[in-house]
Tab-separated table of C-alpha atoms in Angstrom:
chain	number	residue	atom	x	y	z
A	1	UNK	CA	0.000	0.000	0.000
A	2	UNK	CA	1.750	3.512	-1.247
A	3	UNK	CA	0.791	5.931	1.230
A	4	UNK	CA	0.913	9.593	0.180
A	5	UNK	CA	0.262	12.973	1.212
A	6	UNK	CA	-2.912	15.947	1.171
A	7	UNK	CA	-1.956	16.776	-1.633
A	8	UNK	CA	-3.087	13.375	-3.616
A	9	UNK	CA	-5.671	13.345	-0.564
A	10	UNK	CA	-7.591	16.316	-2.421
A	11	UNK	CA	-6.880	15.175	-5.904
A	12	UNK	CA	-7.671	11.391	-5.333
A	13	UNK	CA	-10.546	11.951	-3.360
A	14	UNK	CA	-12.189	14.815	-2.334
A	15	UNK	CA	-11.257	16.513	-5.895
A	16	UNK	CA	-13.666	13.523	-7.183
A	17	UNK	CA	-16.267	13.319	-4.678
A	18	UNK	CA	-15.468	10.316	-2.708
A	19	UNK	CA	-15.390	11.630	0.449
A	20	UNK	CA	-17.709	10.480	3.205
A	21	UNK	CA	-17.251	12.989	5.450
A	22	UNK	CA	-16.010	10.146	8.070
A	23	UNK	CA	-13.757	12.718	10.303
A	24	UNK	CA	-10.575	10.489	10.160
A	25	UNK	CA	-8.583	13.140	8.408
A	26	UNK	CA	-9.523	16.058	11.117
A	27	UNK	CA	-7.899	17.013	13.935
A	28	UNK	CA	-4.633	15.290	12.914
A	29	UNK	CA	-3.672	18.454	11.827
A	30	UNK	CA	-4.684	21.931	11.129
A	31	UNK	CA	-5.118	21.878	7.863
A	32	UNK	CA	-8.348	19.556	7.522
A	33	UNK	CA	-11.664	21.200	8.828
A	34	UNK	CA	-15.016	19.969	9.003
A	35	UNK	CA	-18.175	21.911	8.582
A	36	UNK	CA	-21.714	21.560	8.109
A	37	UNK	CA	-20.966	18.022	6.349
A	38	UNK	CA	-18.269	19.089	4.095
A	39	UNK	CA	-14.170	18.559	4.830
A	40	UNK	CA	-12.315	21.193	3.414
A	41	UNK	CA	-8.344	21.969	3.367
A	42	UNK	CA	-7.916	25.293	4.663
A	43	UNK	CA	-4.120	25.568	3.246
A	44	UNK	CA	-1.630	23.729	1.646
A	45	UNK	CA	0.419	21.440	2.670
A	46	UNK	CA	3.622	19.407	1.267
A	47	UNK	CA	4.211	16.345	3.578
A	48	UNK	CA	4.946	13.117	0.932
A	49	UNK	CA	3.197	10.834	3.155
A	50	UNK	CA	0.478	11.761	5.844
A	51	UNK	CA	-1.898	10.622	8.158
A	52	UNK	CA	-4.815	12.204	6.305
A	53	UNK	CA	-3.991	9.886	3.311
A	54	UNK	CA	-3.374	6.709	5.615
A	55	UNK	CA	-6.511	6.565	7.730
A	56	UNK	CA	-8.996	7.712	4.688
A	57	UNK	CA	-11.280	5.267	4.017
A	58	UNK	CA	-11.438	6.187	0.208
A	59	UNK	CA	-7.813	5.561	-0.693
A	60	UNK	CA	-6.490	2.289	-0.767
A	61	UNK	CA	-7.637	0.160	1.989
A	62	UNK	CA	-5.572	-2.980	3.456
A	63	UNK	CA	-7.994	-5.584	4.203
A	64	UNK	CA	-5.031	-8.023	4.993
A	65	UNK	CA	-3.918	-5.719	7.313
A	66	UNK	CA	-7.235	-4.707	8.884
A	67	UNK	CA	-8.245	-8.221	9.334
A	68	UNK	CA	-4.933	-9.575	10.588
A	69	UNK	CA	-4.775	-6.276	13.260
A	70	UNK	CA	-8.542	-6.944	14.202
A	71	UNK	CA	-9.572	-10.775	13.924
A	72	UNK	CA	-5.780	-12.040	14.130
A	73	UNK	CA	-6.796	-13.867	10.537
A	74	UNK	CA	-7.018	-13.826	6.666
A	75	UNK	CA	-9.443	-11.220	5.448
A	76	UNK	CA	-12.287	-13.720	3.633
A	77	UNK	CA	-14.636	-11.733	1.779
A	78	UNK	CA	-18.140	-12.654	3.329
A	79	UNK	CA	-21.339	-10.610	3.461
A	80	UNK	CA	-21.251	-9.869	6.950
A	81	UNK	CA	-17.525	-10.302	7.322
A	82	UNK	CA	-16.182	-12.193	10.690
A	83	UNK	CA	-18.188	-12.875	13.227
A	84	UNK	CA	-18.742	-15.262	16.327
A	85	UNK	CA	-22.606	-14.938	16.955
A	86	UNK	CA	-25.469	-13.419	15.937
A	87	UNK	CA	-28.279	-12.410	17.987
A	88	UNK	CA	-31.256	-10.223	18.779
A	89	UNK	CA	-30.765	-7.949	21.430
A	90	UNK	CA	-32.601	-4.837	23.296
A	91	UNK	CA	-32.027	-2.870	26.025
A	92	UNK	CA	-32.189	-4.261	29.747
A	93	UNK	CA	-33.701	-3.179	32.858
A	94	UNK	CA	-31.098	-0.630	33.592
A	95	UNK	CA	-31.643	1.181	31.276
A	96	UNK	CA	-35.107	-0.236	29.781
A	97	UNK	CA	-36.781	2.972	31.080
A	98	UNK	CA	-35.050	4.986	28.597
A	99	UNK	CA	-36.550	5.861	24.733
A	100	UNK	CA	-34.673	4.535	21.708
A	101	UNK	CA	-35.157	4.568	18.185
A	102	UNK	CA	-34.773	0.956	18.086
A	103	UNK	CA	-33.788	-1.339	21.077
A	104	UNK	CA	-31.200	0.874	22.581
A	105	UNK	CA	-28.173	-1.863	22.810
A	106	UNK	CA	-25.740	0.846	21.757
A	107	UNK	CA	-27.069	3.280	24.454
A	108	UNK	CA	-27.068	0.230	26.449
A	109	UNK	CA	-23.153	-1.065	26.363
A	110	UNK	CA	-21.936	2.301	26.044
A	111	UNK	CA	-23.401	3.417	29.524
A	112	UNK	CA	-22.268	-0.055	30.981
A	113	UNK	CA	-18.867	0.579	29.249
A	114	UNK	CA	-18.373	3.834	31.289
A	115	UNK	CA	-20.152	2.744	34.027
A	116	UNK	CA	-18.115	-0.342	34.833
A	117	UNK	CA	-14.674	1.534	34.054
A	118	UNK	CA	-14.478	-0.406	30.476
A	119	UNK	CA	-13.115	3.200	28.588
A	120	UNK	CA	-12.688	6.694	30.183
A	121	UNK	CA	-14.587	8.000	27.075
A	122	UNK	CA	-17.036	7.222	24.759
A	123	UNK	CA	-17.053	9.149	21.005
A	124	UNK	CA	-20.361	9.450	20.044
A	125	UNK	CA	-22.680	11.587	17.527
A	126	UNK	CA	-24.501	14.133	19.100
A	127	UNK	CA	-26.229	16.730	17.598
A	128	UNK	CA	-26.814	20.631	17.526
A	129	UNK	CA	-30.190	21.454	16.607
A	130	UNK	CA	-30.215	19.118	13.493
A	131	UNK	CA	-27.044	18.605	12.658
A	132	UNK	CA	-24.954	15.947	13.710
A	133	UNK	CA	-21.896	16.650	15.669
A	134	UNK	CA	-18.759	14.285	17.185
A	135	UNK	CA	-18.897	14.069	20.766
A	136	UNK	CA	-16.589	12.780	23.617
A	137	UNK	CA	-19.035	11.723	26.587
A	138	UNK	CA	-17.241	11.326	30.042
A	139	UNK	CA	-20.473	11.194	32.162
A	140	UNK	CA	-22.652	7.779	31.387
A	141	UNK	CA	-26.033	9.890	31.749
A	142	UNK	CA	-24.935	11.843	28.456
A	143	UNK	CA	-24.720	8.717	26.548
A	144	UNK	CA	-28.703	8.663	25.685
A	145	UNK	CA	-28.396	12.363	24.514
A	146	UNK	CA	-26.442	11.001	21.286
A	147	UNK	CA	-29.322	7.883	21.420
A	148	UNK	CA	-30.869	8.490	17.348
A	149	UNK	CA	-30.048	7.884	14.346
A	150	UNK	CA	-29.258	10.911	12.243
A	151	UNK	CA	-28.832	9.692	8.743
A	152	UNK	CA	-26.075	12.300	7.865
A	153	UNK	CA	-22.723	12.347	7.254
A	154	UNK	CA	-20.689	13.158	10.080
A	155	UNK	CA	-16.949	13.709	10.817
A	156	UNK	CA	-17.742	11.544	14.174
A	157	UNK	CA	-13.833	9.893	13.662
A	158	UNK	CA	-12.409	13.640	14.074
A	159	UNK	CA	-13.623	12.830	17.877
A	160	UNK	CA	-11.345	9.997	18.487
A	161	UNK	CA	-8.847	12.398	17.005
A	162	UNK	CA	-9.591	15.286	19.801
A	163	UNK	CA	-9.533	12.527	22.302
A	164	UNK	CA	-6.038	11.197	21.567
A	165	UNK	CA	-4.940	15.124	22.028
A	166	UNK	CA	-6.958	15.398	25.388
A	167	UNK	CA	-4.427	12.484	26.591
A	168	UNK	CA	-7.858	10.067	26.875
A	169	UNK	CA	-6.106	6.530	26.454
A	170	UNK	CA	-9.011	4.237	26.650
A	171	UNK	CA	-11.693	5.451	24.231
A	172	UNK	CA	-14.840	3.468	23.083
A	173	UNK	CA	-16.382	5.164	19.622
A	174	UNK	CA	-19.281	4.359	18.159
A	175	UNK	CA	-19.553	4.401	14.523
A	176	UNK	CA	-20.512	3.811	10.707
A	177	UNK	CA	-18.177	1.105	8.468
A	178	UNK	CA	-16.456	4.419	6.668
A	179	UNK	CA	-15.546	5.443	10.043
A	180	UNK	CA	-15.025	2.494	11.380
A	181	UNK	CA	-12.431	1.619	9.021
A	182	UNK	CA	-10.374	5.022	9.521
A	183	UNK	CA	-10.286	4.136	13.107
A	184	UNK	CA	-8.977	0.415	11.738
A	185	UNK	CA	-6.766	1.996	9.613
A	186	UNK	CA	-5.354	4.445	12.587
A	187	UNK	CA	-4.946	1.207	14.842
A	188	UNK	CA	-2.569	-0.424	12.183
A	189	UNK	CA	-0.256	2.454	12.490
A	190	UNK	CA	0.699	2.642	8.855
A	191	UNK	CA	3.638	5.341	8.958
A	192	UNK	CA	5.047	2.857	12.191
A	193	UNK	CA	5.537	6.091	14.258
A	194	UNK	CA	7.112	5.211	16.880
A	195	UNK	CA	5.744	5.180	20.741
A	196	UNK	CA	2.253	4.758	19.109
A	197	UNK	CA	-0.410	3.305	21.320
A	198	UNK	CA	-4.062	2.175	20.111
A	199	UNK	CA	-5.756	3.980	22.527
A	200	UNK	CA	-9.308	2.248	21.076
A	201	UNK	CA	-10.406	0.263	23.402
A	202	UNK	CA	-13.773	-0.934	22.250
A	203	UNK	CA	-15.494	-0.164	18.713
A	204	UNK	CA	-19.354	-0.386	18.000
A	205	UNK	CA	-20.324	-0.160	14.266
A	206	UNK	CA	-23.673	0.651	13.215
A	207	UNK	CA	-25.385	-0.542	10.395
A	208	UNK	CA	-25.728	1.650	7.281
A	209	UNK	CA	-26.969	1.345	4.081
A	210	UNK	CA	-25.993	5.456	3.259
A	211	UNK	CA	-25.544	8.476	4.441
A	212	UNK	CA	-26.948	12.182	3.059
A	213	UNK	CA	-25.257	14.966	2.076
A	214	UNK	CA	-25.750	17.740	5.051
A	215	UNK	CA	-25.717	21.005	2.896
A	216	UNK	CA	-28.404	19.045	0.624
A	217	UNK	CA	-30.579	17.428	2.968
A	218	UNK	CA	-30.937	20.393	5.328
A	219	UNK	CA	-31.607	22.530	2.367
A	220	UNK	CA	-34.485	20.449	0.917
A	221	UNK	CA	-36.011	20.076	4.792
A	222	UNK	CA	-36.064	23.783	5.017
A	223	UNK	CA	-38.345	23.511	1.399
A	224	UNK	CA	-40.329	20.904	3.775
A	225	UNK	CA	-40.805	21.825	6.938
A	226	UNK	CA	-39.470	24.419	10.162
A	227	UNK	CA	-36.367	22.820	10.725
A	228	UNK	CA	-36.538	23.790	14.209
A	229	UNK	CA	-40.067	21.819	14.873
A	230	UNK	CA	-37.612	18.803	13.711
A	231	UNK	CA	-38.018	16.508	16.718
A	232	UNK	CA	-36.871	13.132	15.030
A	233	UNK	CA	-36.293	11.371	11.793
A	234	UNK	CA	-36.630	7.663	10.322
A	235	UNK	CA	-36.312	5.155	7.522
A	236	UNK	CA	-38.433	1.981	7.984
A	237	UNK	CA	-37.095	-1.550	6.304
A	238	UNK	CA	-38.605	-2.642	3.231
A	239	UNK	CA	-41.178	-2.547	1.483
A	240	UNK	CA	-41.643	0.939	2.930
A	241	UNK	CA	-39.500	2.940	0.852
A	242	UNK	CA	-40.334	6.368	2.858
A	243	UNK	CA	-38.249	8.150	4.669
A	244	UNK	CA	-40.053	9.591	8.105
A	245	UNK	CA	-39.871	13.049	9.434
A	246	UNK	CA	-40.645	13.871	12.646
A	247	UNK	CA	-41.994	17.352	14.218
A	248	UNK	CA	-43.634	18.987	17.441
A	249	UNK	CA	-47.137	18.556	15.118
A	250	UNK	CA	-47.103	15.978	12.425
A	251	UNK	CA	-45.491	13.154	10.849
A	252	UNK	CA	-44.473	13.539	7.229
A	253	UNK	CA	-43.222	10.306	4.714
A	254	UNK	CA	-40.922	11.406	1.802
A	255	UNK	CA	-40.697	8.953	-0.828
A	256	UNK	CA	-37.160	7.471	-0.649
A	257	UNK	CA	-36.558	8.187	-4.387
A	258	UNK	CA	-36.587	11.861	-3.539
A	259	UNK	CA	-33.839	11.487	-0.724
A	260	UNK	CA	-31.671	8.965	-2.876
A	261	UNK	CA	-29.858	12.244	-5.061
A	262	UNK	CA	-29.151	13.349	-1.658
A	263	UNK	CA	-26.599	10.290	-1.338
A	264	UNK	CA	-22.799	11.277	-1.985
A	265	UNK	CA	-21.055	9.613	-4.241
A	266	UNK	CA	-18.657	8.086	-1.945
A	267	UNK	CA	-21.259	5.853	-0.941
A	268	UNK	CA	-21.551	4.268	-3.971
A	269	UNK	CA	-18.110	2.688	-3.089
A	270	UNK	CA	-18.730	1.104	0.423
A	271	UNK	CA	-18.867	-2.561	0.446
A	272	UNK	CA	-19.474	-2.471	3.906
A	273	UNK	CA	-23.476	-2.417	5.364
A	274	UNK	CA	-22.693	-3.809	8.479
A	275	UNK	CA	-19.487	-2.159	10.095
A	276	UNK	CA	-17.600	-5.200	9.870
A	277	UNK	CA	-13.886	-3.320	11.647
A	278	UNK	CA	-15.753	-3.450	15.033
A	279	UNK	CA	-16.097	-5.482	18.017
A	280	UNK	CA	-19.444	-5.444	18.030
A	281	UNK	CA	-21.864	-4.213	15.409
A	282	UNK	CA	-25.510	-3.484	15.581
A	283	UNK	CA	-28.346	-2.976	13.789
A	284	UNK	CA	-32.357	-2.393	13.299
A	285	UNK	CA	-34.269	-5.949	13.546
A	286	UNK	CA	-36.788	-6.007	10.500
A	287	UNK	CA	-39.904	-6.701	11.866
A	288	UNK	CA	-39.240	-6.696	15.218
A	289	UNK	CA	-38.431	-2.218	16.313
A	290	UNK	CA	-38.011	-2.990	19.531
A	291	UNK	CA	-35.233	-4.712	19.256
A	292	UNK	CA	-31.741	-4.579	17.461
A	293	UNK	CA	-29.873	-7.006	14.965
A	294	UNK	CA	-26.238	-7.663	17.544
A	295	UNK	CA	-23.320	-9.024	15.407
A	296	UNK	CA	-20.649	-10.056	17.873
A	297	UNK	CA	-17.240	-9.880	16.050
A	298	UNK	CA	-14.070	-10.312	18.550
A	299	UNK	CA	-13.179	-11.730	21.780
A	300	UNK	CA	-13.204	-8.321	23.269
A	301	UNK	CA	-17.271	-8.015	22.055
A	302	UNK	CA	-17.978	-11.503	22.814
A	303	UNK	CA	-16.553	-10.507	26.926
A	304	UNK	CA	-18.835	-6.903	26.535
A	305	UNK	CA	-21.967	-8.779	25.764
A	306	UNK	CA	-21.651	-11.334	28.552
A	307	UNK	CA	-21.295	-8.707	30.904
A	308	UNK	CA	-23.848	-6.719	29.780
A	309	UNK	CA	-26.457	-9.550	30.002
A	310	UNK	CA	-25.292	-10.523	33.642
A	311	UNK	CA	-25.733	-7.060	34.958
A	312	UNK	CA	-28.808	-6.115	33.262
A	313	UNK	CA	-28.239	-4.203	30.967
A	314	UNK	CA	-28.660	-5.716	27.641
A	315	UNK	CA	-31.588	-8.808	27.523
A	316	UNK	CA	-30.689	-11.279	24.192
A	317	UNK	CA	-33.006	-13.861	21.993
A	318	UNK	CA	-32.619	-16.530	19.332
A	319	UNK	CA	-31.851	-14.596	16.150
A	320	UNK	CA	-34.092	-16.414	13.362
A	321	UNK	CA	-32.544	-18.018	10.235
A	322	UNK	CA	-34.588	-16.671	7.224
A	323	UNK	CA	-33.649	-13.316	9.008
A	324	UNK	CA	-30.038	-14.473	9.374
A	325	UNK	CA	-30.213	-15.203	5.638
A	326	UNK	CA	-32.146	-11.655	4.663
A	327	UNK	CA	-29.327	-9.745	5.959
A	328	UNK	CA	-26.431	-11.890	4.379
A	329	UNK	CA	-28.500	-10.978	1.457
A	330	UNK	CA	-28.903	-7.336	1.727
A	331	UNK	CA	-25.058	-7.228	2.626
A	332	UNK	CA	-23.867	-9.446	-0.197
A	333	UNK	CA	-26.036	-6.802	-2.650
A	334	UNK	CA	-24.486	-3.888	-0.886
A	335	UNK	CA	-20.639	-5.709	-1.825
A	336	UNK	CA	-22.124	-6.344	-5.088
A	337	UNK	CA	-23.270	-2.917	-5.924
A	338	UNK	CA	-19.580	-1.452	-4.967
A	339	UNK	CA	-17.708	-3.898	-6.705
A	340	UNK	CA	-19.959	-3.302	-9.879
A	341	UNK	CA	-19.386	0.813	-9.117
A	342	UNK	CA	-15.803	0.151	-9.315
A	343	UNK	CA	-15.340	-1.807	-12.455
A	344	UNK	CA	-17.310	0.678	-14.104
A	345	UNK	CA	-14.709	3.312	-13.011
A	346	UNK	CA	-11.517	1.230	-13.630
């Protein structure tokens, strides 16, 4: 893997609208800035081989590496990537109290994960209004502030980055599989700088199918609706095909065809719908919206969940085959997609 520099960064990707906003290029130094869903380069900058380049997502990505860093094996290109279980899961009594868009299990292992000691801070999305923001969440009562989904792109990775300067050493995030796989790439140390330290201690990946362009998305609300009467948003599974807006006085459905333009183009190229560099990932349950779709991934997840059952908070069930085998599906057709979106660029 060549590694270059922000220069080729801008040409390769952001130049050609590849960029999903994931964060992993921000903070590292002062030239890469986030705002309102775009990451811009605020000078220029000479270095032959950077960090910016390394941890993007949308330059060449080492799945050898990732895997053997992660899973301590071959990368084997399945649907769902590695795994050790599959389950449903939902929120348990310690939290059960609480309101979630789904069953809460992130909400759920994150508070447990500060709770019990397990990382001294959790990087979450928050949000300001509408928009989404990174956040770094000491206190285990903030965690259910950041509990919704909010279906744009967000530089949430740029949090980890902050973190890492505040001297936290034991961070959890919480993430899609574009940032997800900045943080994996970050945790391989790719320029071997010496006295690094992975200072990720736990990594939840969320499900995603795509994310929306902010700038876009909060420009065609305002056509909508009073942005500020916003109070929540939604996408239902299949056959639906609406996406759900929430406000003080109504509910609205937008045909999904008239959000899909809102999509950036970096999408297009993510093979990934289920967050496969994490220790854990999770994920709505079709047919069931109480409860969550839990992909347990590494040793370190497999330890998480069995703690979080014994002390309450998180409650599991049998995950059922043909559901098993819809979301193989929907994954392998996500890889399939990409792969075909490629080869039609090479």
């Amino acid at each position: 893997m060549q590694i270059l520099g922000s220069k080729e960064l801008m040409e390769q990707v952001r130049n050609n609208d590849l960029c999903t906003v994931c964060g992993g290029c921000v903070g590292i130094c002062p030239y890469h800035q986030a705002y309102k869903g775009k990451i811009a380069m605020t000078f220029d900058c000479d270095i032959a081989e950077g960090r910016c380049y390394a941890h993007c997502p949308r330059t060449e990505v080492d799945l050898e590496a990732l895997s053997h860093k992660l899973f301590n094996t071959a990368y084997k290109e399945k649907p769902l990537g590695s795994y050790r279980n599959i389950s449903a899961s939902k929120a348990g009594e310690k939290i059960s109290h609480s309101s979630f868009q789904n069953g809460g299990t992130v909400s759920a292992l994150m508070t447990m994960a500060l709770e019990k000691d397990m990382i001294d801070a959790a990087i979450l999305t928050g949000i300001e209004g509408i928009i989404p923001k990174p956040r770094i969440v000491t206190n285990p009562k903030e965690v259910l502030t950041c509990a919704s989904t909010k279906y744009m792109a967000t530089p949430t990775v740029a949090g980890l980055n902050q973190g890492i300067k505040d001297g936290f050493e034991r961070m959890g995030i919480v993430g899609t599989a574009c940032q997800l796989t900045a943080v994996g790439q970050m945790r391989c140390n790719p320029l071997n700088k010496d006295g690094f330290k992975d200072v990720t201690a736990l990594t939840v990946g969320i499900f995603c199918t795509w994310a929306l362009d902010t700038r876009q998305f909060l420009d065609f609300l305002a056509e909508q609706v009073d942005i500020n009467t916003i109070t929540g948003m939604d996408v239902p599974p299949p056959p639906a095909e609406v996406f759900i807006i929430k406000t003080e006085n109504q509910t609205m459905e937008i045909p999904l065809d008239d959000i899909r333009p809102m999509i950036p183009k970096g999408c297009s190229y993510c093979q990934d719908m289920t967050a496969e560099w994490s220790d854990i990932s999770v994920g709505a349950f079709e047919g069931k919206s109480n409860w969550n779709t839990l992909i347990i991934r590494t040793e370190k997840g497999e330890t998480l969940i069995k703690m979080a059952v014994e002390e309450g908070y998180l409650v599991l069930d049998n995950f059922p085959s043909s559901s098993l085998d819809h979301l193989t599906l929907g994954a392998g057709n996500k890889k399939k997609r990409a792969q075909e979106t490629v080869a039609k660029e090479a």
